[in-house]
Short mmCIF file of C-alpha atoms and ligand atoms in Angstrom, two decimals:
data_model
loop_
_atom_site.label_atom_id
_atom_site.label_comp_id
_atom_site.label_asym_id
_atom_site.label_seq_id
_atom_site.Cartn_x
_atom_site.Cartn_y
_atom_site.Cartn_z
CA UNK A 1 137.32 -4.88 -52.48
CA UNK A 2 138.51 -2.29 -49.92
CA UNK A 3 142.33 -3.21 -48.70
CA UNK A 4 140.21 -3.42 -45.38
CA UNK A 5 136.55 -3.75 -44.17
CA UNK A 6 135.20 -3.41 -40.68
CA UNK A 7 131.98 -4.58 -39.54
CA UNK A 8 129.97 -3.57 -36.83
CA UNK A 9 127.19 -5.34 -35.33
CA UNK A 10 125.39 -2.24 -33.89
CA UNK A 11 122.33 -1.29 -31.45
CA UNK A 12 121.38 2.06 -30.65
CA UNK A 13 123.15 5.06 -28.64
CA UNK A 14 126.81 3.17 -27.86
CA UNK A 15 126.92 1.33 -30.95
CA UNK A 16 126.19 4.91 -33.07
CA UNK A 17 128.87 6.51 -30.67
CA UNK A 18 131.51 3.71 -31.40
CA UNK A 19 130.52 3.97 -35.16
CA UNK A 20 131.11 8.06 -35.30
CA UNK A 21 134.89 7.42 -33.80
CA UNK A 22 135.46 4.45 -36.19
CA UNK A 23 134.60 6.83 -38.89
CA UNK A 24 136.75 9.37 -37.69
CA UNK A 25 139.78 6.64 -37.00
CA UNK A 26 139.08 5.66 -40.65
CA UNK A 27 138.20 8.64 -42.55
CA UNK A 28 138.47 7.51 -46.17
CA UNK A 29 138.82 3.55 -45.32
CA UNK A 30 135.41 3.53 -43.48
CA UNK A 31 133.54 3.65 -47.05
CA UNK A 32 134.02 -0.18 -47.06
CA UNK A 33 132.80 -0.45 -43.36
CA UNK A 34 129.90 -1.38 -42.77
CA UNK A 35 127.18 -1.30 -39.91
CA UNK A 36 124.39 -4.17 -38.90
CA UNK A 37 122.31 -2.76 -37.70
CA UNK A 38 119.51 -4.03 -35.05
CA UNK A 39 115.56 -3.26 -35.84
CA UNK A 40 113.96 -5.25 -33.52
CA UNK A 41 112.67 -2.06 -31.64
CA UNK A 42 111.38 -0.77 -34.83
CA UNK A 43 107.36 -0.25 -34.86
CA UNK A 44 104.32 1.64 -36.35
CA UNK A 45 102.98 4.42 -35.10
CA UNK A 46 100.54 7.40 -36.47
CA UNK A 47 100.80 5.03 -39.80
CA UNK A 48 104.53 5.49 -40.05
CA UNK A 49 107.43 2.76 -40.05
CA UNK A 50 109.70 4.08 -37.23
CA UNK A 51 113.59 2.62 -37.10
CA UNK A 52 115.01 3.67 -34.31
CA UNK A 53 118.46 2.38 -33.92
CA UNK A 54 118.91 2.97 -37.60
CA UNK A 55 118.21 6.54 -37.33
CA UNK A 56 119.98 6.79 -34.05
CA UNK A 57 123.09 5.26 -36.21
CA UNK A 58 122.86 7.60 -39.36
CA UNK A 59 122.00 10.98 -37.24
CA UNK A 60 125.11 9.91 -35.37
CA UNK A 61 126.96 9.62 -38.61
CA UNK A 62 125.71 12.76 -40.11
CA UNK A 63 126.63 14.90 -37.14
CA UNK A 64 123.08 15.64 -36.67
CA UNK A 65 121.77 13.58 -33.53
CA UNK A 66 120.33 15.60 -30.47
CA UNK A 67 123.68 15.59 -28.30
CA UNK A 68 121.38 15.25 -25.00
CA UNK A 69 119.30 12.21 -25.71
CA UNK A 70 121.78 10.73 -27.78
CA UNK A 71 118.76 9.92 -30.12
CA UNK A 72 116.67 12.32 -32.48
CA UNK A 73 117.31 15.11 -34.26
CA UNK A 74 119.52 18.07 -32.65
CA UNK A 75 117.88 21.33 -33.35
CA UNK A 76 114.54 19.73 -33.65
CA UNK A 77 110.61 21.62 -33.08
CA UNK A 78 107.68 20.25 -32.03
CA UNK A 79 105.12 21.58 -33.94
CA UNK A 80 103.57 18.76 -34.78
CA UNK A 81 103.98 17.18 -31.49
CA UNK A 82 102.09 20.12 -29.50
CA UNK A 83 99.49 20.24 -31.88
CA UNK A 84 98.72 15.96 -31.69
CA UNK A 85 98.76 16.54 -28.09
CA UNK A 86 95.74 19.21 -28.25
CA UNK A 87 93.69 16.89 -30.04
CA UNK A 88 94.35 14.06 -27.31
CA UNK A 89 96.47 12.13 -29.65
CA UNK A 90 100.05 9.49 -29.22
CA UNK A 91 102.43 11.50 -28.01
CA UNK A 92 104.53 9.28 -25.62
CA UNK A 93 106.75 8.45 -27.94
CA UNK A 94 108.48 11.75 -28.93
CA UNK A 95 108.65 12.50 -32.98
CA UNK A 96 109.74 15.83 -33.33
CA UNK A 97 109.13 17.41 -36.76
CA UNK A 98 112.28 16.73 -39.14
CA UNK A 99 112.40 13.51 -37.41
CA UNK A 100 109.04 12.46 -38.56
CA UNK A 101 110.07 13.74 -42.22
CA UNK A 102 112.26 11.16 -42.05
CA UNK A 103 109.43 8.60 -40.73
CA UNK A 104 107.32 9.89 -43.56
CA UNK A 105 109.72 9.48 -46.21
CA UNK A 106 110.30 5.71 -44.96
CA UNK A 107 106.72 4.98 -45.12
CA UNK A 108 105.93 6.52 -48.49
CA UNK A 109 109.34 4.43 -49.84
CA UNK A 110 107.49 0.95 -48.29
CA UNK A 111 104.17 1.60 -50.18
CA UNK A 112 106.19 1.75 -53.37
CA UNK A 113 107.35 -1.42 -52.60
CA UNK A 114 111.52 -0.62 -51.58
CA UNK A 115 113.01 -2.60 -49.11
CA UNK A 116 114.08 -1.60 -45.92
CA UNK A 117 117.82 -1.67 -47.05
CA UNK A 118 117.51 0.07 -50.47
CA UNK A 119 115.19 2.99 -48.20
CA UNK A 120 118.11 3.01 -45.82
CA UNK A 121 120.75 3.50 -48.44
CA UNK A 122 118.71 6.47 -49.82
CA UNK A 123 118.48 7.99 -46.15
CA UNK A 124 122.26 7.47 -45.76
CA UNK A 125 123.10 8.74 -49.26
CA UNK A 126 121.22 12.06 -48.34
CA UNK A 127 122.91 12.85 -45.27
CA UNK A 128 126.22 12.32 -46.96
CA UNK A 129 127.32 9.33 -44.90
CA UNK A 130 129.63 6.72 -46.18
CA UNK A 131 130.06 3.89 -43.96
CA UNK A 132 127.35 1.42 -45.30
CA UNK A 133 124.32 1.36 -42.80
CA UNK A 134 122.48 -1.99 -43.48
CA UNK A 135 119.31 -3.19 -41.38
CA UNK A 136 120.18 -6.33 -40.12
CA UNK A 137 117.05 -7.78 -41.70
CA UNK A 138 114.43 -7.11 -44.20
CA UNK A 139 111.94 -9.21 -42.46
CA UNK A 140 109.56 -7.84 -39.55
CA UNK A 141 111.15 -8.97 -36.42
CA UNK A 142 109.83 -7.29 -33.07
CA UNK A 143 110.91 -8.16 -29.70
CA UNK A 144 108.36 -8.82 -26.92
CA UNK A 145 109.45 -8.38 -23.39
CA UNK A 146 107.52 -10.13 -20.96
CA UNK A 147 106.80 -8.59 -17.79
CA UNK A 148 106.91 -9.96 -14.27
CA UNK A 149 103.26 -10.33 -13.48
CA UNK A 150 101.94 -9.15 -15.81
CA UNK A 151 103.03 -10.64 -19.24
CA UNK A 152 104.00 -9.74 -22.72
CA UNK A 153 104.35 -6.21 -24.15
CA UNK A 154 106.23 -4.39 -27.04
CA UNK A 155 109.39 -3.37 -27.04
CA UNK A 156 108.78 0.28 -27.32
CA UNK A 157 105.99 0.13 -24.40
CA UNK A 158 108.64 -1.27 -22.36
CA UNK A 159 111.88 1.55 -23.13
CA UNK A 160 109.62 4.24 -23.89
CA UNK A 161 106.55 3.51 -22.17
CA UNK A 162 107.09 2.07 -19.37
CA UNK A 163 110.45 3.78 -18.97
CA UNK A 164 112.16 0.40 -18.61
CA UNK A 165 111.77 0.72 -14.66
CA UNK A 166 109.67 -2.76 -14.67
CA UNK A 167 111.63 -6.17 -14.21
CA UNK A 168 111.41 -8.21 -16.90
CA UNK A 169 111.24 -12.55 -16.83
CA UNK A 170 111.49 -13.29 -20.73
CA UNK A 171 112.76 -11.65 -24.01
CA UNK A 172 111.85 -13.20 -27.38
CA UNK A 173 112.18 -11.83 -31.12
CA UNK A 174 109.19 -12.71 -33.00
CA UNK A 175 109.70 -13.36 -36.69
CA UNK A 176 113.29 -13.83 -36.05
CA UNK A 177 113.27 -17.71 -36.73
CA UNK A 178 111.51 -16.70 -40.31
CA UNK A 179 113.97 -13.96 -40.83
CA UNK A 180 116.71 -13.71 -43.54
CA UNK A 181 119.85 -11.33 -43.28
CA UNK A 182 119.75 -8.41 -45.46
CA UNK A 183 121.37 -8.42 -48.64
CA UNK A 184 125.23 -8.17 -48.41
CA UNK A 185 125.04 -9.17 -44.43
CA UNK A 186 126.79 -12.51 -44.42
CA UNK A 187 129.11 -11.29 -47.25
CA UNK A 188 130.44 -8.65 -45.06
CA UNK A 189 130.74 -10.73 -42.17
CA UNK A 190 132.77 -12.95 -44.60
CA UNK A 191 135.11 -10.41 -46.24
CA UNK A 192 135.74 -8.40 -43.10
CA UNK A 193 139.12 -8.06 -41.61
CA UNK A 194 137.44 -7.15 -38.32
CA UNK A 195 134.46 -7.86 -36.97
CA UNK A 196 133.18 -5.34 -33.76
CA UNK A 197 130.57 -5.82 -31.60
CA UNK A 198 129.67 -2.79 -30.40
CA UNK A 199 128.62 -1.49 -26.77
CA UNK A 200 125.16 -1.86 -26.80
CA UNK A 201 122.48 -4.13 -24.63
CA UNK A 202 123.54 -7.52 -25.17
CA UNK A 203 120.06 -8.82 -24.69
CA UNK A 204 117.66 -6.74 -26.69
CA UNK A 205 120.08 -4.60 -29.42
CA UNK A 206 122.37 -7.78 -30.38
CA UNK A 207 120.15 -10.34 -29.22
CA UNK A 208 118.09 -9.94 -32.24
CA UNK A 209 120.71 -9.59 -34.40
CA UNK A 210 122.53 -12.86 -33.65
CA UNK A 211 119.29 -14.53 -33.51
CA UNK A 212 118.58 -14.24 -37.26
CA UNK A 213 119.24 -17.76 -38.66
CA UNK A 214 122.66 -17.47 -40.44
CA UNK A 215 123.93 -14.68 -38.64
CA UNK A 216 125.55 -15.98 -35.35
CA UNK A 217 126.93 -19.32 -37.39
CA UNK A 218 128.77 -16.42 -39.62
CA UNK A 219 130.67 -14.94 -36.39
CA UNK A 220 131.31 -18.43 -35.06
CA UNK A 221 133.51 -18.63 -38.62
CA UNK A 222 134.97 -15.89 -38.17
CA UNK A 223 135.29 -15.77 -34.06
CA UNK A 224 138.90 -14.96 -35.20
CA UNK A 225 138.38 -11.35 -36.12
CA UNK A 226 135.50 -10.44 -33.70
CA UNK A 227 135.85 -8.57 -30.97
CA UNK A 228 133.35 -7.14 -28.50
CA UNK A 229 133.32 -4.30 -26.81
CA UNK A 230 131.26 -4.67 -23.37
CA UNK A 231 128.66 -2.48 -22.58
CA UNK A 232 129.01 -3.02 -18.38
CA UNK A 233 131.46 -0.85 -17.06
CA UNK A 234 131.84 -1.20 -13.39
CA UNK A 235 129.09 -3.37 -13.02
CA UNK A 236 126.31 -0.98 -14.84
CA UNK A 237 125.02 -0.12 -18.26
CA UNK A 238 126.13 3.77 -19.54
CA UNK A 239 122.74 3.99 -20.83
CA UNK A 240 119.59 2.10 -20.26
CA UNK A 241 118.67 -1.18 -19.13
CA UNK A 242 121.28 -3.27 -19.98
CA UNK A 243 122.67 -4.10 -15.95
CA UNK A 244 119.28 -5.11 -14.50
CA UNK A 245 117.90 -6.93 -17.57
CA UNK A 246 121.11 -8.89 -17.60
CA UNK A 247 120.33 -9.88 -13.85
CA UNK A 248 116.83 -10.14 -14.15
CA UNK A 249 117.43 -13.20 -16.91
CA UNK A 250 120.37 -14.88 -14.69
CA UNK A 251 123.18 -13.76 -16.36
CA UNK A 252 125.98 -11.46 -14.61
CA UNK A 253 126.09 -7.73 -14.50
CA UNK A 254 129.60 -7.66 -15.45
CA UNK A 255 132.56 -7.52 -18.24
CA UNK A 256 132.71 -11.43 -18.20
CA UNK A 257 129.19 -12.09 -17.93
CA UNK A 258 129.47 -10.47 -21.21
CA UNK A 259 131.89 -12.21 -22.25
CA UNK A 260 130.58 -15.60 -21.18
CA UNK A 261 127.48 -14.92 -23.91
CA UNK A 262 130.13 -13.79 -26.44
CA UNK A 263 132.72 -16.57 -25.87
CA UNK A 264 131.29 -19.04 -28.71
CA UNK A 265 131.30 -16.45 -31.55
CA UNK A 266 134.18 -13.16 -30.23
CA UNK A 267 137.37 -13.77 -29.74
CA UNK A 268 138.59 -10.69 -27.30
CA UNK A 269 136.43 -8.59 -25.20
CA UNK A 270 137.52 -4.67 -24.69
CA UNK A 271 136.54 -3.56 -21.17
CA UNK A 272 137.04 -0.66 -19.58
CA UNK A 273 140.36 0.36 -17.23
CA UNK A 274 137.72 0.01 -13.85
CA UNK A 275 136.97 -3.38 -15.09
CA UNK A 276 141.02 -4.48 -15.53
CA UNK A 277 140.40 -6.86 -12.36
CA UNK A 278 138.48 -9.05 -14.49
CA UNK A 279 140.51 -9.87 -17.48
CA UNK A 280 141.71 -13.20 -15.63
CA UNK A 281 138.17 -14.12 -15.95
CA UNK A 282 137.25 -13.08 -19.41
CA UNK A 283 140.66 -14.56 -20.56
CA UNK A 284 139.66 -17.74 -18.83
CA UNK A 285 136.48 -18.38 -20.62
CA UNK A 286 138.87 -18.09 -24.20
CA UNK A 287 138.87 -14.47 -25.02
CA UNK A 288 141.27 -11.79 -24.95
CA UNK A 289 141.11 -9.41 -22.98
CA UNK A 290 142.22 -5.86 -24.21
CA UNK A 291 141.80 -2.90 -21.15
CA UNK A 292 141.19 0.77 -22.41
CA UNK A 293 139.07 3.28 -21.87
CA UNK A 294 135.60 2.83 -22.99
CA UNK A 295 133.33 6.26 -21.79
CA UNK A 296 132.86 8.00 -25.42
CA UNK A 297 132.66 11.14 -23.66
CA UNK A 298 133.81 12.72 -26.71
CA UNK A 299 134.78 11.58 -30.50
CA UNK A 300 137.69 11.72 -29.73
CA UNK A 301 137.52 8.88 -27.02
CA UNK A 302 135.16 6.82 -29.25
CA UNK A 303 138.31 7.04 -32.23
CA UNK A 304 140.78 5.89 -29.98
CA UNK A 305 138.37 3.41 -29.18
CA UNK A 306 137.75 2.43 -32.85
CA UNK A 307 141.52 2.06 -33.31
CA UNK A 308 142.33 -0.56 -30.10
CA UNK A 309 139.47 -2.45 -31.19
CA UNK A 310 140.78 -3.06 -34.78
CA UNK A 311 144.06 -3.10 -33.45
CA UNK A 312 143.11 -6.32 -31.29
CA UNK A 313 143.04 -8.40 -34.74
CA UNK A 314 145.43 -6.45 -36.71
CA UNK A 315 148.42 -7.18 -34.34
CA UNK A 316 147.68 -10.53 -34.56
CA UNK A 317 148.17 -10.08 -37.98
CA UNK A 318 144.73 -10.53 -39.31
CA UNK A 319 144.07 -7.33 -40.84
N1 FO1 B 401 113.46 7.22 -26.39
C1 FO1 B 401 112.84 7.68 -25.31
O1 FO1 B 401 113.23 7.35 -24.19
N2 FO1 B 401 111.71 8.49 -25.44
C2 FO1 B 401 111.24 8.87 -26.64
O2 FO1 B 401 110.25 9.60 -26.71
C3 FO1 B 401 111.95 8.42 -27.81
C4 FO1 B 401 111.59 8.83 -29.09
C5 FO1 B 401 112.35 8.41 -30.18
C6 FO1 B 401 112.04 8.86 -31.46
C7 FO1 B 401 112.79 8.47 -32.56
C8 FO1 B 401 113.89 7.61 -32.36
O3 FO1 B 401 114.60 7.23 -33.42
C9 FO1 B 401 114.22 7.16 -31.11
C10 FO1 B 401 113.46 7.56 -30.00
N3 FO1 B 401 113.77 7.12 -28.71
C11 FO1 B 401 113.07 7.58 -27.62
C12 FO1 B 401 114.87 6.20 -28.49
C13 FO1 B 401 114.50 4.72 -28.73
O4 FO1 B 401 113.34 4.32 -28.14
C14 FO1 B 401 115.68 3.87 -28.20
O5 FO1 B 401 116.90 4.48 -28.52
C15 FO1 B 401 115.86 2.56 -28.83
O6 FO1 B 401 114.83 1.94 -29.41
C16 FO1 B 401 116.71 1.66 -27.92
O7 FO1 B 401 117.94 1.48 -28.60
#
């Protein structure tokens, strides 16, 4: 076993941003790391299995992610795009073309009967990435996001679709209670010397993760090592829905309404330097509270990140 092993509990955009500067902080030692990685927004479209956060994650990894949506391929065409859009086709979910190579490849890899986690450590392997990117299940879990007034729809037809801009009354991850973790999940959780939660929408990109039976009693144990990092600076999400969806289901829009739906299983919350006023509050409700910058506005940001995060639990002599 590595001398150390980190483990992140990832979503999308933030998460992959906070994973890229742990790799950097790490260099060599982030071959033991590992990623968990949410895919409750994954779906089917055209025929093809689409992963979203996981791809987000490795394109981050590889250097290769569109820099401007913080999602897809940098350098992409849309050949294929264009061309489904003359013949009145799907096209409000954008697949540019190496991206759907990727989609294809995926697909092809499920009819010949590979799980999700083998096909993801093939997709990794070929863009040269060494942190360990594991889905956080194998099963099909999908969240549904029910609408006010009008009901339930798909998570996709509610970020993409719909543009999030509708407010939202219930979340639920269907398949979840059926779910297993991956292979090698709760082992990593187990071994790890730290434990981050990364930035990302507490609701719908760790939500699912934590609500796969085994996974959220495995942080509990080890509350010691986990930290969080919260995803509300100054009030607001950095990207996406994250503020209103928190208000919308009656929690607060704020570092320690974070941390009040970490407290059980993290055992420090990182906030950002506008949010220092609160760390009375987050300390109250158990956790320690650790004040830094948290805008990844460059790698370089996200590494120094990385390294107060792990630093949290090493100082205390945990790692
Ligand atoms: N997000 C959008 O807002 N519009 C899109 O057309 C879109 C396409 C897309 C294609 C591949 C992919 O991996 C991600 C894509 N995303 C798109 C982002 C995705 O919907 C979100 O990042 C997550 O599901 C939320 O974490």
């Amino acid at each position: 076993m590595p001398a150390s092993s980190i483990v992140t509990i990832a979503g999308g955009v933030g998460a992959a941003k906070f994973l890229r500067g742990l790799a950097a902080a790490r260099a060599d030692a982030a071959r033991g790391d590992v990623a968990v990685v949410n895919v409750a927004d994954d779906f089917s479209l055209h025929g093809l299995r689409i992963c979203p956060d996981l791809d987000t994650v490795s394109y981050t990894l590889a250097g290769l992610v569109n820099p401007q949506t913080g999602w897809g391929r940098a350098d992409e065409t849309w050949t294929t795009r264009n061309e489904l859009e003359r013949l009145g086709g799907q096209t409000w979910f954008g697949l540019g073309d190496k991206d759907l190579a990727l989609h294809l490849y995926r697909t092809q890899r499920t009819a010949d009967g590979a799980g999700l986690a083998q096909i993801t450590r093939e997709i990794t392997a070929s863009l040269d990435i060494t942190m360990n990117i594991v889905p956080a299940t194998e099963a099909p879990v999908e969240t549904k996001v029910s609408v006010v007034g009008e009901g339930e729809i798909s998570f996709q037809e509610y970020f993409v679709g719909r543009r999030h801009d509708v407010a939202v009354d219930a979340v639920r991850f269907s398949g979840a209670a059926d779910a297993r973790p991956a292979p090698g999940v709760l082992e990593a959780i187990g071994d790890a010397t730290c434990v981050v939660v990364a930035p990302s929408n507490p609701i719908v990109s760790i939500g699912p993760v934590l609500a796969i039976p085994g996974i959220r009693e495995a942080l509990t144990e080890r509350r010691d090592v986990v930290v969080a990092i919260s995803p509300i600076v100054g009030g607001k999400a950095l990207k996406g829905p994250a503020d209103r969806m928190l208000t919308e289901l009656g929690h607060e829009s704020t570092a320690s309404g974070v941390a009040e739906l970490y407290a059980e299983f993290a055992s420090a919350l990182v906030v950002d330097t506008v949010d220092a006023s609160q760390a009375s509050d987050i300390e109250r409700l158990g956790l320690e509270c650790i004040v830094t910058d948290t805008i990844m506005s460059d790698v370089d940001v996200a590494a120094a990140l990385a390294t107060t995060t792990i630093e949290t639990i090493s100082n205390r002599g945990g790692a």
